[in-house]
XYZ file of N, CA and C in Angstrom:
456
model
N -22.898 114.761 27.738
C -21.599 115.385 26.952
C -21.004 116.243 27.981
N -20.087 116.753 28.819
C -20.258 117.008 30.080
C -19.235 118.648 29.586
N -20.196 119.348 29.529
C -19.622 121.360 29.431
C -18.366 121.273 30.047
N -18.621 121.140 31.511
C -17.239 122.157 33.035
C -17.294 123.084 32.308
N -18.003 123.995 31.844
C -17.798 125.536 31.532
C -19.077 126.109 31.237
N -19.415 127.558 32.209
C -21.256 128.089 31.811
C -21.678 128.416 30.364
N -20.134 128.855 29.997
C -19.879 129.746 28.616
C -21.134 128.317 27.497
N -20.368 127.565 27.771
C -20.287 126.253 26.534
C -22.171 125.654 27.391
N -22.216 125.530 28.371
C -23.250 125.314 28.620
C -24.675 124.486 27.327
N -25.284 125.806 26.949
C -25.891 125.937 26.134
C -26.467 125.959 24.478
N -24.110 126.129 24.269
C -24.746 125.015 22.724
C -23.618 124.062 23.108
N -23.926 123.071 23.834
C -23.314 121.737 24.076
C -25.139 120.927 24.025
N -25.557 121.941 24.841
C -27.754 121.870 24.633
C -28.202 122.196 23.125
N -27.597 123.113 22.657
C -28.579 123.156 21.102
C -27.810 122.223 20.251
N -26.566 121.469 20.474
C -25.332 120.800 19.462
C -26.156 119.719 20.355
N -26.744 118.843 20.952
C -27.717 117.799 20.703
C -28.674 118.092 21.038
N -29.492 118.671 21.278
C -30.689 118.883 20.112
C -30.865 118.512 17.995
N -29.632 120.337 18.435
C -29.466 119.229 16.468
C -28.886 118.337 16.294
N -28.184 116.977 17.044
C -28.593 115.749 16.598
C -29.338 114.529 17.036
N -30.069 115.257 17.826
C -31.126 114.465 17.800
C -32.111 114.724 16.912
N -32.553 115.942 16.468
C -33.337 116.601 15.579
C -33.067 115.961 13.278
N -31.180 115.978 13.415
C -30.934 115.058 12.533
C -31.451 113.199 12.662
N -31.074 112.940 13.336
C -31.409 111.935 13.431
C -29.708 111.137 13.173
N -28.820 111.510 13.567
C -27.175 111.318 13.807
C -27.304 110.765 14.386
N -27.544 111.535 16.344
C -26.766 110.112 17.190
C -27.759 111.357 18.965
N -27.991 109.572 19.423
C -28.654 110.557 20.359
C -27.273 110.787 21.953
N -27.386 112.588 22.223
C -26.905 112.873 22.765
C -27.593 113.746 23.698
N -26.612 113.403 25.259
C -27.073 113.643 26.808
C -26.231 114.268 27.066
N -26.707 115.781 27.942
C -26.168 116.976 28.493
C -26.052 117.082 29.840
N -24.704 117.056 30.559
C -24.819 117.387 31.860
C -24.559 118.878 32.206
N -25.131 119.251 32.909
C -24.954 120.734 32.229
C -23.660 120.787 32.929
N -22.529 120.216 33.840
C -21.371 121.108 34.133
C -21.214 122.170 34.044
N -20.776 122.493 34.917
C -19.785 124.231 34.342
C -18.529 124.731 35.379
N -17.670 123.620 35.664
C -16.577 122.963 36.337
C -15.838 121.714 35.906
N -14.936 122.107 35.440
C -14.092 120.441 35.463
C -14.352 119.485 36.719
N -14.291 120.285 38.288
C -15.036 119.371 39.353
C -16.146 117.871 39.083
N -16.733 119.496 38.589
C -17.816 118.769 38.747
C -17.915 117.608 37.002
N -17.350 118.722 36.341
C -17.458 116.903 35.127
C -16.460 115.981 35.542
N -15.403 116.382 36.570
C -15.150 114.822 37.611
C -16.157 113.705 38.586
N -17.042 114.626 38.952
C -18.329 114.207 39.814
C -19.179 112.916 39.038
N -19.108 113.908 37.769
C -20.148 113.342 36.719
C -19.666 111.962 36.815
N -18.694 111.955 36.279
C -18.148 110.811 35.612
C -18.153 109.445 36.639
N -17.664 110.237 37.718
C -17.297 109.523 38.762
C -18.380 108.604 38.805
N -19.719 109.449 39.000
C -20.714 108.641 39.212
C -21.858 107.573 38.121
N -20.900 108.072 37.035
C -21.117 106.865 35.411
C -20.865 104.984 35.752
N -22.950 105.024 35.974
C -22.103 103.623 35.746
C -22.562 102.885 34.477
N -21.695 102.096 33.630
C -21.625 100.954 32.315
C -22.991 100.451 32.565
N -23.592 100.267 32.987
C -24.269 98.600 33.350
C -25.921 100.107 33.570
N -25.492 100.686 34.144
C -27.286 101.696 34.073
C -28.164 102.243 33.074
N -29.311 102.331 33.174
C -30.025 102.890 31.664
C -28.955 104.339 31.749
N -29.538 105.639 30.586
C -29.181 106.697 29.928
C -29.755 107.728 31.129
N -30.511 107.146 31.006
C -32.415 108.405 31.456
C -31.330 108.083 33.580
N -31.034 106.514 33.781
C -30.264 106.701 35.317
C -29.390 107.646 35.774
N -28.458 106.997 34.660
C -26.804 107.672 34.506
C -27.187 109.115 33.990
N -27.679 110.152 33.632
C -28.359 111.313 33.174
C -28.357 111.640 34.350
N -29.218 111.047 35.440
C -29.504 111.904 36.811
C -28.264 111.504 37.624
N -27.574 110.308 37.262
C -26.814 110.330 38.772
C -25.883 111.361 39.195
N -25.518 111.581 37.815
C -24.279 112.150 37.019
C -24.104 113.573 37.069
N -25.638 114.235 37.155
C -26.503 115.180 37.567
C -26.694 115.643 39.085
N -27.074 114.837 39.835
C -26.896 114.932 41.426
C -25.323 115.307 41.847
N -24.272 113.696 41.419
C -23.205 114.057 41.602
C -22.143 115.419 41.429
N -22.896 116.313 40.095
C -22.160 117.020 40.160
C -23.025 118.421 40.405
N -24.519 117.890 41.288
C -24.850 118.976 42.365
C -24.508 118.524 43.536
N -23.254 118.300 43.924
C -23.246 118.147 45.703
C -21.838 119.066 45.129
N -21.515 119.228 44.234
C -19.714 119.819 44.370
C -19.946 121.407 44.016
N -18.796 122.075 45.408
C -18.391 123.505 44.965
C -17.182 123.482 44.590
N -17.224 124.685 43.866
C -15.279 124.275 42.875
C -14.985 126.258 42.510
N -13.771 126.063 43.120
C -13.118 127.201 42.789
C -11.729 127.282 42.061
N -10.949 128.196 41.780
C -9.998 128.241 40.994
C -8.487 129.595 41.412
N -8.266 129.143 41.361
C -6.053 129.484 41.503
C -5.560 129.825 40.696
N -5.925 131.800 39.557
C -4.339 131.734 38.755
C -3.229 132.150 38.890
N -2.850 133.011 37.505
C -1.565 133.396 38.292
C -1.858 135.064 38.683
N -1.347 135.806 39.386
C -1.464 137.316 39.724
C -0.830 137.889 38.440
N -1.434 139.155 37.940
C -0.413 139.803 36.900
C 0.457 140.311 37.612
N 0.037 140.874 39.214
C 1.146 141.548 39.371
C 0.749 140.797 41.302
N 1.877 141.392 42.119
C 1.465 141.378 43.169
C 0.859 142.055 43.588
N -0.059 141.496 44.790
C -1.133 142.271 45.929
C -1.339 142.517 46.759
N -1.918 143.001 47.936
C -2.129 142.583 48.823
C -4.111 143.333 49.104
N -3.904 142.854 51.198
C -6.187 143.738 50.287
C -5.634 143.364 51.912
N -5.688 145.006 52.441
C -6.560 145.276 53.491
C -5.127 145.730 54.119
N -3.981 145.338 53.347
C -2.323 146.204 54.075
C -2.125 144.632 54.443
N -2.987 143.864 53.955
C -1.464 142.275 53.979
C -1.538 141.052 52.570
N -0.308 140.319 52.722
C 0.548 140.318 51.593
C -0.630 138.935 50.871
N -1.447 139.075 49.512
C -1.728 137.744 49.741
C -0.462 137.035 48.954
N -0.909 135.548 50.026
C 0.243 135.000 49.457
C -0.653 133.979 48.777
N -0.334 132.521 47.429
C -0.343 131.116 46.964
C -1.949 130.590 47.795
N -0.351 130.118 48.373
C -1.147 128.887 49.369
C -2.637 129.479 50.565
N -2.034 130.858 51.280
C -3.081 131.263 51.675
C -4.411 131.331 51.027
N -4.503 131.700 49.746
C -5.579 131.848 48.998
C -6.686 131.432 48.699
N -5.556 129.840 48.143
C -6.434 128.674 48.280
C -7.373 127.927 49.202
N -6.086 128.149 50.164
C -6.701 128.189 51.899
C -8.211 128.060 51.910
N -8.187 129.873 51.931
C -8.847 130.314 52.208
C -10.769 129.988 50.963
N -10.444 129.605 49.747
C -11.407 129.319 48.738
C -11.498 128.173 48.490
N -10.557 127.378 49.316
C -10.950 126.283 50.218
C -12.175 125.683 50.976
N -11.673 127.425 52.124
C -12.543 127.214 53.217
C -14.140 127.518 53.091
N -14.138 127.894 52.721
C -15.347 129.794 52.032
C -15.955 128.777 51.547
N -15.943 127.313 51.077
C -16.307 126.475 49.217
C -17.326 125.762 50.784
N -16.476 125.017 52.444
C -16.900 124.297 53.076
C -18.657 124.666 53.362
N -19.154 122.867 53.369
C -20.324 123.708 54.084
C -20.613 122.673 54.913
N -22.027 122.746 55.756
C -21.641 121.766 57.199
C -21.825 120.581 56.809
N -21.917 119.632 55.571
C -22.126 118.078 54.973
C -20.776 117.549 54.231
N -20.231 119.137 53.785
C -18.791 118.530 53.786
C -18.440 117.523 53.949
N -17.463 116.852 52.864
C -16.658 115.119 53.083
C -14.984 115.472 52.371
N -15.226 115.590 51.695
C -13.747 116.173 51.205
C -13.101 116.967 50.325
N -12.637 117.937 50.038
C -11.991 118.798 49.277
C -10.516 118.005 48.446
N -10.701 118.760 46.971
C -10.045 117.403 46.139
C -8.987 118.931 45.298
N -8.097 118.703 45.901
C -7.246 120.151 45.230
C -6.507 119.673 43.758
N -6.679 119.552 42.992
C -6.195 119.510 41.702
C -4.658 120.974 41.314
N -3.918 119.909 41.257
C -2.351 120.781 40.759
C -2.171 121.601 39.271
N -1.385 122.032 38.811
C -1.683 122.673 37.805
C -0.652 122.670 37.104
N 0.003 122.327 35.829
C 1.564 122.412 34.862
C 2.875 123.243 35.601
N 1.904 124.791 35.847
C 2.725 125.275 36.785
C 3.731 125.427 38.666
N 3.223 124.205 38.596
C 3.185 123.643 40.592
C 3.785 122.977 40.545
N 5.001 123.321 41.527
C 6.048 122.187 41.841
C 5.609 120.791 42.918
N 5.740 119.924 42.445
C 5.843 119.054 44.139
C 5.400 119.716 45.572
N 6.966 120.839 45.470
C 6.932 121.369 47.202
C 6.357 122.691 46.911
N 5.656 123.122 45.939
C 4.664 124.095 46.176
C 3.532 123.932 46.422
N 2.846 122.352 45.560
C 1.427 121.313 46.554
C 1.481 121.280 47.472
N 3.028 120.522 48.119
C 2.777 120.103 49.496
C 2.889 121.351 49.813
N 3.397 122.535 49.599
C 2.899 124.151 50.384
C 1.269 124.401 51.200
N 0.487 123.860 49.774
C -0.519 124.548 50.032
C -1.338 123.674 50.586
N -1.681 122.265 50.310
C -1.328 121.113 51.021
C -1.602 121.200 52.657
N -0.229 122.009 52.535
C -0.419 122.104 54.319
C -0.814 123.003 54.865
N -1.165 124.383 54.350
C -1.638 125.448 54.099
C -3.158 125.445 53.733
N -3.904 124.604 53.941
C -5.213 124.172 53.451
C -5.035 122.884 54.150
N -4.710 122.351 54.953
C -5.281 121.036 56.437
C -4.791 121.850 57.692
N -4.398 122.695 57.529
C -3.927 123.903 59.220
C -5.316 124.019 59.133
N -6.496 125.045 58.531
C -7.875 125.233 58.314
C -8.847 124.338 58.308
N -8.701 123.504 57.841
C -10.672 122.217 57.625
C -10.242 121.384 58.220
N -11.776 121.158 59.277
C -12.500 120.793 59.880
C -11.341 118.885 59.746
N -12.085 118.801 61.383
C -10.361 117.460 60.976
C -11.355 115.916 59.851
N -12.592 116.093 60.472
C -13.595 115.755 60.146
C -13.493 115.576 58.414
N -13.145 116.802 57.179
C -12.903 116.542 56.240
C -11.736 116.412 54.920
N -11.880 115.255 54.750
C -10.907 115.130 54.051
C -9.565 115.340 52.857
N -8.695 115.649 53.022
C -8.210 116.139 52.241
C -7.001 115.569 51.068
N -7.223 115.524 49.262
C -6.977 114.893 48.242
C -6.495 116.329 47.354
N -4.537 115.456 47.827
C -4.009 116.623 47.065
C -3.092 116.052 45.774
N -3.708 116.483 44.160
C -3.538 115.669 42.827
C -3.127 116.525 41.714
N -1.716 115.908 40.756
C -1.422 116.480 40.058
C -2.434 116.962 38.625
N -2.850 117.442 38.533
C -3.732 117.394 37.121
C -3.156 118.584 36.250
N -2.320 118.946 36.469
C -1.181 118.777 34.918
C -2.068 120.111 34.212
N -3.236 121.301 34.779
C -4.176 121.452 33.875
C -3.066 123.275 33.411
N -4.145 123.852 32.698
C -2.724 125.115 32.301
C -3.823 126.075 32.964
N -2.836 127.514 33.053
C -3.638 128.233 32.925
C -3.623 128.524 34.539
N -4.366 127.941 35.633
C -5.204 127.640 37.250
C -4.586 126.582 37.841
N -3.539 127.052 38.932
C -2.552 126.710 39.597
C -3.187 125.741 40.317
N -4.367 126.224 40.670
C -5.170 124.286 41.444
C -6.842 125.263 40.823
N -7.088 123.483 41.367
C -8.662 123.814 41.325
C -9.223 123.142 41.773
N -10.638 123.602 43.071
C -10.343 123.838 43.952
C -11.886 122.416 43.745
N -12.527 121.246 44.522
C -13.186 121.191 44.208
C -14.048 120.777 46.394
N -14.981 120.033 46.339
C -15.389 120.517 47.560
C -17.008 119.621 48.035
N -16.905 118.668 48.289
C -18.175 117.682 48.115
C -19.076 117.377 49.828
C-alpha cells in the first residue's frame, strides 16, 4: 500500500496489521507521504524480486524524493511588493527542492492547466535549473493541484 499522504500512513499501517492478524492477507505499507514519492516507489517495484527486497527498494526510492505542490490561490497575492505569478512560484519551489545530488525534476500538471500554460511554466523552471538537472513535464490530470513537483 502506498498511502501518498502523511495523514493516511498510520491508518494504512493499522489496516495492514489488522489484515495480518486476521489471516486475510499479507499487506505491506511503503510509507509514502506524497504522490511523487509513490510514483518513484512504484517505479522501483520488481515483480521478480522477493517482497522484502521490493519493500526495501521502494522505501529507498521514495526516500530520495523531494516534492512540492502548487494549488490555486483564493485571491491575487503579492509578497514583499512583488506580484506572485504561478510559473514563478512553481520554478522557485522546484529550485528550492534541489539538492547537491539532484538529477531529475518532474512536473506533473493538473486538469486545470493548459498545455500552453504548462509550457510557460516549463520554460520558467528550466531557466532556473542547473544545466545538469533533467526536467520532464507531463500531464498528470490531478484535481486541485496545478503542479506536483518531484525532485530526485
